[in-house]
Amino acid sequence: MTQGAVFPGRLPCRFEPAPLGRYIRAMTQTLPIHIIGGGMAGSEAAWQAAEAGARVTLHEMRPVRRTEAHQTDGLAELVCSNSFRSDDHETNAVGLLHEEMRRANSLIMAMGDVNQVPAGGALAVDREAFSRAVTAKLEAHPNIEIRREEIAGLPPEDWDNVIVATGPLTSPALAEAVHGLTGEGELAFFDAIAPIIFADSIDMGVAWKQSRYDKGETEEDRAAYINCPMDREQYHAFVEALLAGDKTVFRDWEKDTPYFEACLPIEVMAERGIETLRHGPMKPRGLTNAHKPDEKPYAVVQLRQDNTHGTLFNMVGFQTKLKYGAQTDIFRMIPGLENAQFARLGGIHRNTFLNSPKLLDPVMRLKARPSLRFAGQITGVEGYVESAAMGLLAGRFAAAERLGQPVKPPPPTTALGALLMHITTGHVPGRKGAFQPMNVNFGLFPDMQGPSKGPNGERLRGAAKAQAKKRVMSARALADCDAWLGRVQAAAE
């Protein structure tokens, strides 16, 4: 026998395992990782695990069982906005997350890049083409089997490596089973969907194309949004109509469920004050009316391109719980949308998330049953990219565990690591309700001292100083991410 053999995950040992042990271990490594849910997180987890060399069985319940929000049977379907938000990796945390995921061979980012549509400084995609591309990649991967079936309740006990990526619309049976296993009731919030309009029904004699502050590298990007202007009288009439419009009535058991603050229904924002929308999604800053350049709009409604052909546009920030009839009447009050035809009206749905810091360990396993990992929105991250990022980590962790390799979380100085820390330690002990869903932001990162002077020796203050600090934090994050991924070592070799 060979001296000094090392078993992965254990201290050095003086002897190799017996032949039977080697056989059992080899057989174990050929067992599949079961991933429940084919949304953004589940799709990314399946890709990462399969690319690492593990076998994957991906369970997606659509079309066997449909949800209140999905429209198709495609994997990684985008049910709300088609935007992955800012793609600026130097001064924006979500743009930094984009870049880290690209470096980690993310399927979601790769297909997003291939199927993007003009969106100024943001990354937005043709939602149908994106979903088709993700589905095709996963169906073609030799290590992935896709099963169209619902997994009701907890998975079988003999599934020893499972990722639950069922998203915000987790089935009641599974949510109740987790509650029974942990004694911790699931948490929830309401999320809303914005309407989508046919481009040829928009009056471009009133509306005009322009990105805010003319952002974008190309002329197409600088004209990526359609803008509908309002004067003061039109704006006030619109807000009054929002407040008076018929809205979805919640059932008794839903009435105490909060909204996610980063995705409030437009009429809920209006309830917070007459000027709230004008300083939020309807702010006129950075825009000049091409038809009346000398008249500053009092408020502006922006529409973002939703597909490659430019035939569909999403109402930016106009997620709503208005009833369908009220939506068509009220939104046609917007100048330029008097004859708008809607490809999809807005809606609202209940999202479920776990009290993850209490229930999950540092590598996203359920403490009460370590064979189960959770990923995506159900863990308490918010946003497409954040959900996919947690799928990326869960897939890598599960594959390393299956293949007998070390499980290495990313450093907390990275966007991936900062999000992981949020869902595993991001709570205030003893404070009820302290853990809430979160988008990635620089407040989640370990702090560091930013530069006090600019490249020309000038003293930095205010916004300039904050931007300089973000650049330094982003540079640190990418360097640490490369080290975690082994890119530095690979480059040296």
PDB file of N, CA, C and O in Angstrom, residues 24-76:
ATOM      1  N   ILE A  24     -16.863   1.604  -4.021  1.00  0.00           N
ATOM      2  CA  ILE A  24     -18.049   2.327  -3.532  1.00  0.00           C
ATOM      3  C   ILE A  24     -17.935   3.811  -3.858  1.00  0.00           C
ATOM      4  O   ILE A  24     -18.889   4.454  -4.291  1.00  0.00           O
ATOM      5  N   ARG A  25     -16.714   4.322  -3.645  1.00  0.00           N
ATOM      6  CA  ARG A  25     -16.510   5.745  -3.915  1.00  0.00           C
ATOM      7  C   ARG A  25     -16.683   6.046  -5.400  1.00  0.00           C
ATOM      8  O   ARG A  25     -17.298   7.042  -5.793  1.00  0.00           O
ATOM      9  N   ALA A  26     -16.176   5.183  -6.263  1.00  0.00           N
ATOM     10  CA  ALA A  26     -16.323   5.381  -7.705  1.00  0.00           C
ATOM     11  C   ALA A  26     -17.789   5.333  -8.109  1.00  0.00           C
ATOM     12  O   ALA A  26     -18.254   6.121  -8.941  1.00  0.00           O
ATOM     13  N   MET A  27     -18.525   4.389  -7.511  1.00  0.00           N
ATOM     14  CA  MET A  27     -19.958   4.288  -7.817  1.00  0.00           C
ATOM     15  C   MET A  27     -20.696   5.537  -7.352  1.00  0.00           C
ATOM     16  O   MET A  27     -21.598   6.040  -8.038  1.00  0.00           O
ATOM     17  N   THR A  28     -20.325   6.041  -6.187  1.00  0.00           N
ATOM     18  CA  THR A  28     -20.980   7.236  -5.653  1.00  0.00           C
ATOM     19  C   THR A  28     -20.765   8.431  -6.576  1.00  0.00           C
ATOM     20  O   THR A  28     -21.678   9.234  -6.803  1.00  0.00           O
ATOM     21  N   GLN A  29     -19.560   8.537  -7.136  1.00  0.00           N
ATOM     22  CA  GLN A  29     -19.259   9.671  -8.002  1.00  0.00           C
ATOM     23  C   GLN A  29     -20.039   9.637  -9.305  1.00  0.00           C
ATOM     24  O   GLN A  29     -20.141  10.648  -9.995  1.00  0.00           O
ATOM     25  N   THR A  30     -20.594   8.487  -9.672  1.00  0.00           N
ATOM     26  CA  THR A  30     -21.383   8.403 -10.907  1.00  0.00           C
ATOM     27  C   THR A  30     -22.871   8.669 -10.662  1.00  0.00           C
ATOM     28  O   THR A  30     -23.639   8.776 -11.613  1.00  0.00           O
ATOM     29  N   LEU A  31     -23.275   8.771  -9.390  1.00  0.00           N
ATOM     30  CA  LEU A  31     -24.674   9.087  -9.102  1.00  0.00           C
ATOM     31  C   LEU A  31     -24.968  10.518  -9.525  1.00  0.00           C
ATOM     32  O   LEU A  31     -24.106  11.395  -9.433  1.00  0.00           O
ATOM     33  N   PRO A  32     -26.196  10.803  -9.967  1.00  0.00           N
ATOM     34  CA  PRO A  32     -26.494  12.156 -10.420  1.00  0.00           C
ATOM     35  C   PRO A  32     -26.725  13.125  -9.265  1.00  0.00           C
ATOM     36  O   PRO A  32     -27.111  12.728  -8.168  1.00  0.00           O
ATOM     37  N   ILE A  33     -26.470  14.396  -9.543  1.00  0.00           N
ATOM     38  CA  ILE A  33     -26.936  15.489  -8.685  1.00  0.00           C
ATOM     39  C   ILE A  33     -28.338  15.825  -9.163  1.00  0.00           C
ATOM     40  O   ILE A  33     -28.560  16.068 -10.354  1.00  0.00           O
ATOM     41  N   HIS A  34     -29.293  15.826  -8.275  1.00  0.00           N
ATOM     42  CA  HIS A  34     -30.672  16.146  -8.638  1.00  0.00           C
ATOM     43  C   HIS A  34     -30.914  17.639  -8.411  1.00  0.00           C
ATOM     44  O   HIS A  34     -30.685  18.147  -7.309  1.00  0.00           O
ATOM     45  N   ILE A  35     -31.377  18.322  -9.437  1.00  0.00           N
ATOM     46  CA  ILE A  35     -31.690  19.754  -9.332  1.00  0.00           C
ATOM     47  C   ILE A  35     -33.177  19.932  -9.592  1.00  0.00           C
ATOM     48  O   ILE A  35     -33.689  19.530 -10.640  1.00  0.00           O
ATOM     49  N   ILE A  36     -33.862  20.514  -8.624  1.00  0.00           N
ATOM     50  CA  ILE A  36     -35.309  20.688  -8.716  1.00  0.00           C
ATOM     51  C   ILE A  36     -35.598  22.141  -9.086  1.00  0.00           C
ATOM     52  O   ILE A  36     -35.350  23.060  -8.311  1.00  0.00           O
ATOM     53  N   GLY A  37     -36.091  22.344 -10.297  1.00  0.00           N
ATOM     54  CA  GLY A  37     -36.421  23.677 -10.778  1.00  0.00           C
ATOM     55  C   GLY A  37     -35.517  24.109 -11.910  1.00  0.00           C
ATOM     56  O   GLY A  37     -34.291  24.096 -11.779  1.00  0.00           O
ATOM     57  N   GLY A  38     -36.121  24.489 -13.043  1.00  0.00           N
ATOM     58  CA  GLY A  38     -35.360  24.870 -14.226  1.00  0.00           C
ATOM     59  C   GLY A  38     -35.423  26.351 -14.537  1.00  0.00           C
ATOM     60  O   GLY A  38     -35.453  26.739 -15.710  1.00  0.00           O
ATOM     61  N   GLY A  39     -35.444  27.182 -13.491  1.00  0.00           N
ATOM     62  CA  GLY A  39     -35.406  28.625 -13.695  1.00  0.00           C
ATOM     63  C   GLY A  39     -33.981  29.107 -13.864  1.00  0.00           C
ATOM     64  O   GLY A  39     -33.082  28.354 -14.268  1.00  0.00           O
ATOM     65  N   MET A  40     -33.738  30.368 -13.527  1.00  0.00           N
ATOM     66  CA  MET A  40     -32.407  30.943 -13.687  1.00  0.00           C
ATOM     67  C   MET A  40     -31.379  30.205 -12.827  1.00  0.00           C
ATOM     68  O   MET A  40     -30.306  29.825 -13.291  1.00  0.00           O
ATOM     69  N   ALA A  41     -31.706  29.980 -11.555  1.00  0.00           N
ATOM     70  CA  ALA A  41     -30.763  29.331 -10.644  1.00  0.00           C
ATOM     71  C   ALA A  41     -30.565  27.863 -10.992  1.00  0.00           C
ATOM     72  O   ALA A  41     -29.434  27.369 -11.035  1.00  0.00           O
ATOM     73  N   GLY A  42     -31.662  27.142 -11.234  1.00  0.00           N
ATOM     74  CA  GLY A  42     -31.555  25.722 -11.546  1.00  0.00           C
ATOM     75  C   GLY A  42     -30.812  25.463 -12.843  1.00  0.00           C
ATOM     76  O   GLY A  42     -30.009  24.528 -12.942  1.00  0.00           O
ATOM     77  N   SER A  43     -31.066  26.300 -13.842  1.00  0.00           N
ATOM     78  CA  SER A  43     -30.381  26.138 -15.129  1.00  0.00           C
ATOM     79  C   SER A  43     -28.882  26.376 -14.975  1.00  0.00           C
ATOM     80  O   SER A  43     -28.063  25.615 -15.503  1.00  0.00           O
ATOM     81  N   GLU A  44     -28.519  27.430 -14.248  1.00  0.00           N
ATOM     82  CA  GLU A  44     -27.101  27.729 -14.047  1.00  0.00           C
ATOM     83  C   GLU A  44     -26.432  26.649 -13.208  1.00  0.00           C
ATOM     84  O   GLU A  44     -25.300  26.233 -13.485  1.00  0.00           O
ATOM     85  N   ALA A  45     -27.123  26.172 -12.166  1.00  0.00           N
ATOM     86  CA  ALA A  45     -26.565  25.113 -11.324  1.00  0.00           C
ATOM     87  C   ALA A  45     -26.312  23.851 -12.139  1.00  0.00           C
ATOM     88  O   ALA A  45     -25.268  23.198 -11.996  1.00  0.00           O
ATOM     89  N   ALA A  46     -27.266  23.484 -12.997  1.00  0.00           N
ATOM     90  CA  ALA A  46     -27.111  22.288 -13.830  1.00  0.00           C
ATOM     91  C   ALA A  46     -25.903  22.426 -14.747  1.00  0.00           C
ATOM     92  O   ALA A  46     -25.100  21.490 -14.896  1.00  0.00           O
ATOM     93  N   TRP A  47     -25.753  23.588 -15.356  1.00  0.00           N
ATOM     94  CA  TRP A  47     -24.630  23.820 -16.264  1.00  0.00           C
ATOM     95  C   TRP A  47     -23.292  23.727 -15.539  1.00  0.00           C
ATOM     96  O   TRP A  47     -22.372  23.063 -16.000  1.00  0.00           O
ATOM     97  N   GLN A  48     -23.202  24.400 -14.396  1.00  0.00           N
ATOM     98  CA  GLN A  48     -21.938  24.416 -13.661  1.00  0.00           C
ATOM     99  C   GLN A  48     -21.546  23.015 -13.199  1.00  0.00           C
ATOM    100  O   GLN A  48     -20.390  22.612 -13.310  1.00  0.00           O
ATOM    101  N   ALA A  49     -22.503  22.274 -12.662  1.00  0.00           N
ATOM    102  CA  ALA A  49     -22.207  20.924 -12.176  1.00  0.00           C
ATOM    103  C   ALA A  49     -21.817  20.003 -13.325  1.00  0.00           C
ATOM    104  O   ALA A  49     -20.873  19.212 -13.216  1.00  0.00           O
ATOM    105  N   ALA A  50     -22.539  20.114 -14.436  1.00  0.00           N
ATOM    106  CA  ALA A  50     -22.245  19.260 -15.587  1.00  0.00           C
ATOM    107  C   ALA A  50     -20.891  19.596 -16.201  1.00  0.00           C
ATOM    108  O   ALA A  50     -20.128  18.709 -16.590  1.00  0.00           O
ATOM    109  N   GLU A  51     -20.575  20.877 -16.290  1.00  0.00           N
ATOM    110  CA  GLU A  51     -19.288  21.303 -16.839  1.00  0.00           C
ATOM    111  C   GLU A  51     -18.126  20.844 -15.948  1.00  0.00           C
ATOM    112  O   GLU A  51     -17.016  20.631 -16.430  1.00  0.00           O
ATOM    113  N   ALA A  52     -18.409  20.703 -14.639  1.00  0.00           N
ATOM    114  CA  ALA A  52     -17.373  20.228 -13.716  1.00  0.00           C
ATOM    115  C   ALA A  52     -17.150  18.724 -13.839  1.00  0.00           C
ATOM    116  O   ALA A  52     -16.197  18.187 -13.262  1.00  0.00           O
ATOM    117  N   GLY A  53     -18.025  18.031 -14.565  1.00  0.00           N
ATOM    118  CA  GLY A  53     -17.854  16.597 -14.772  1.00  0.00           C
ATOM    119  C   GLY A  53     -18.840  15.723 -14.033  1.00  0.00           C
ATOM    120  O   GLY A  53     -18.760  14.492 -14.112  1.00  0.00           O
ATOM    121  N   ALA A  54     -19.790  16.337 -13.317  1.00  0.00           N
ATOM    122  CA  ALA A  54     -20.792  15.553 -12.585  1.00  0.00           C
ATOM    123  C   ALA A  54     -21.997  15.252 -13.478  1.00  0.00           C
ATOM    124  O   ALA A  54     -22.298  16.004 -14.406  1.00  0.00           O
ATOM    125  N   ARG A  55     -22.669  14.164 -13.172  1.00  0.00           N
ATOM    126  CA  ARG A  55     -23.938  13.857 -13.841  1.00  0.00           C
ATOM    127  C   ARG A  55     -25.049  14.642 -13.160  1.00  0.00           C
ATOM    128  O   ARG A  55     -25.062  14.801 -11.935  1.00  0.00           O
ATOM    129  N   VAL A  56     -26.001  15.121 -13.961  1.00  0.00           N
ATOM    130  CA  VAL A  56     -27.078  15.972 -13.443  1.00  0.00           C
ATOM    131  C   VAL A  56     -28.419  15.486 -13.960  1.00  0.00           C
ATOM    132  O   VAL A  56     -28.568  15.165 -15.147  1.00  0.00           O
ATOM    133  N   THR A  57     -29.401  15.418 -13.065  1.00  0.00           N
ATOM    134  CA  THR A  57     -30.795  15.226 -13.460  1.00  0.00           C
ATOM    135  C   THR A  57     -31.549  16.487 -13.063  1.00  0.00           C
ATOM    136  O   THR A  57     -31.629  16.821 -11.878  1.00  0.00           O
ATOM    137  N   LEU A  58     -32.057  17.201 -14.057  1.00  0.00           N
ATOM    138  CA  LEU A  58     -32.762  18.466 -13.832  1.00  0.00           C
ATOM    139  C   LEU A  58     -34.265  18.212 -13.920  1.00  0.00           C
ATOM    140  O   LEU A  58     -34.772  17.764 -14.953  1.00  0.00           O
ATOM    141  N   HIS A  59     -34.970  18.474 -12.824  1.00  0.00           N
ATOM    142  CA  HIS A  59     -36.414  18.241 -12.749  1.00  0.00           C
ATOM    143  C   HIS A  59     -37.145  19.581 -12.902  1.00  0.00           C
ATOM    144  O   HIS A  59     -36.970  20.487 -12.077  1.00  0.00           O
ATOM    145  N   GLU A  60     -37.960  19.727 -13.928  1.00  0.00           N
ATOM    146  CA  GLU A  60     -38.751  20.945 -14.149  1.00  0.00           C
ATOM    147  C   GLU A  60     -40.218  20.543 -14.288  1.00  0.00           C
ATOM    148  O   GLU A  60     -40.570  19.715 -15.132  1.00  0.00           O
ATOM    149  N   MET A  61     -41.084  21.145 -13.459  1.00  0.00           N
ATOM    150  CA  MET A  61     -42.474  20.701 -13.423  1.00  0.00           C
ATOM    151  C   MET A  61     -43.309  21.206 -14.599  1.00  0.00           C
ATOM    152  O   MET A  61     -44.360  20.636 -14.907  1.00  0.00           O
ATOM    153  N   ARG A  62     -42.890  22.303 -15.253  1.00  0.00           N
ATOM    154  CA  ARG A  62     -43.632  22.746 -16.437  1.00  0.00           C
ATOM    155  C   ARG A  62     -43.274  21.848 -17.629  1.00  0.00           C
ATOM    156  O   ARG A  62     -42.113  21.479 -17.778  1.00  0.00           O
ATOM    157  N   PRO A  63     -44.200  21.433 -18.487  1.00  0.00           N
ATOM    158  CA  PRO A  63     -45.609  21.825 -18.535  1.00  0.00           C
ATOM    159  C   PRO A  63     -46.558  20.930 -17.742  1.00  0.00           C
ATOM    160  O   PRO A  63     -47.764  21.116 -17.808  1.00  0.00           O
ATOM    161  N   VAL A  64     -46.026  19.937 -17.002  1.00  0.00           N
ATOM    162  CA  VAL A  64     -46.906  19.055 -16.224  1.00  0.00           C
ATOM    163  C   VAL A  64     -47.750  19.872 -15.259  1.00  0.00           C
ATOM    164  O   VAL A  64     -48.951  19.660 -15.108  1.00  0.00           O
ATOM    165  N   ARG A  65     -47.095  20.825 -14.595  1.00  0.00           N
ATOM    166  CA  ARG A  65     -47.826  21.744 -13.730  1.00  0.00           C
ATOM    167  C   ARG A  65     -47.351  23.155 -14.015  1.00  0.00           C
ATOM    168  O   ARG A  65     -46.146  23.429 -14.001  1.00  0.00           O
ATOM    169  N   ARG A  66     -48.271  24.051 -14.294  1.00  0.00           N
ATOM    170  CA  ARG A  66     -47.926  25.430 -14.636  1.00  0.00           C
ATOM    171  C   ARG A  66     -47.978  26.324 -13.398  1.00  0.00           C
ATOM    172  O   ARG A  66     -48.478  25.933 -12.352  1.00  0.00           O
ATOM    173  N   THR A  67     -47.440  27.542 -13.550  1.00  0.00           N
ATOM    174  CA  THR A  67     -47.455  28.508 -12.458  1.00  0.00           C
ATOM    175  C   THR A  67     -48.285  29.716 -12.872  1.00  0.00           C
ATOM    176  O   THR A  67     -48.650  29.871 -14.041  1.00  0.00           O
ATOM    177  N   GLU A  68     -48.538  30.586 -11.908  1.00  0.00           N
ATOM    178  CA  GLU A  68     -49.330  31.781 -12.185  1.00  0.00           C
ATOM    179  C   GLU A  68     -48.552  32.842 -12.940  1.00  0.00           C
ATOM    180  O   GLU A  68     -49.128  33.802 -13.445  1.00  0.00           O
ATOM    181  N   ALA A  69     -47.229  32.704 -13.038  1.00  0.00           N
ATOM    182  CA  ALA A  69     -46.420  33.755 -13.660  1.00  0.00           C
ATOM    183  C   ALA A  69     -45.790  33.338 -14.984  1.00  0.00           C
ATOM    184  O   ALA A  69     -45.576  34.187 -15.847  1.00  0.00           O
ATOM    185  N   HIS A  70     -45.478  32.061 -15.183  1.00  0.00           N
ATOM    186  CA  HIS A  70     -44.790  31.634 -16.396  1.00  0.00           C
ATOM    187  C   HIS A  70     -45.747  31.550 -17.584  1.00  0.00           C
ATOM    188  O   HIS A  70     -46.922  31.227 -17.432  1.00  0.00           O
ATOM    189  N   GLN A  71     -45.194  31.816 -18.777  1.00  0.00           N
ATOM    190  CA  GLN A  71     -45.988  31.787 -20.004  1.00  0.00           C
ATOM    191  C   GLN A  71     -45.606  30.621 -20.915  1.00  0.00           C
ATOM    192  O   GLN A  71     -46.382  30.233 -21.780  1.00  0.00           O
ATOM    193  N   THR A  72     -44.410  30.067 -20.759  1.00  0.00           N
ATOM    194  CA  THR A  72     -43.912  29.029 -21.664  1.00  0.00           C
ATOM    195  C   THR A  72     -43.412  27.826 -20.869  1.00  0.00           C
ATOM    196  O   THR A  72     -43.451  27.807 -19.638  1.00  0.00           O
ATOM    197  N   ASP A  73     -42.902  26.839 -21.600  1.00  0.00           N
ATOM    198  CA  ASP A  73     -42.296  25.663 -20.973  1.00  0.00           C
ATOM    199  C   ASP A  73     -40.776  25.762 -20.976  1.00  0.00           C
ATOM    200  O   ASP A  73     -40.086  24.834 -20.557  1.00  0.00           O
ATOM    201  N   GLY A  74     -40.226  26.870 -21.457  1.00  0.00           N
ATOM    202  CA  GLY A  74     -38.788  27.014 -21.599  1.00  0.00           C
ATOM    203  C   GLY A  74     -38.067  27.136 -20.275  1.00  0.00           C
ATOM    204  O   GLY A  74     -38.605  27.655 -19.294  1.00  0.00           O
ATOM    205  N   LEU A  75     -36.837  26.666 -20.234  1.00  0.00           N
ATOM    206  CA  LEU A  75     -36.000  26.820 -19.047  1.00  0.00           C
ATOM    207  C   LEU A  75     -35.507  28.259 -18.972  1.00  0.00           C
ATOM    208  O   LEU A  75     -35.373  28.944 -19.981  1.00  0.00           O
ATOM    209  N   ALA A  76     -35.228  28.727 -17.755  1.00  0.00           N
ATOM    210  CA  ALA A  76     -34.735  30.088 -17.525  1.00  0.00           C
ATOM    211  C   ALA A  76     -35.658  31.132 -18.146  1.00  0.00           C
ATOM    212  O   ALA A  76     -35.202  32.133 -18.693  1.00  0.00           O
TER     213      ALA A  76
END
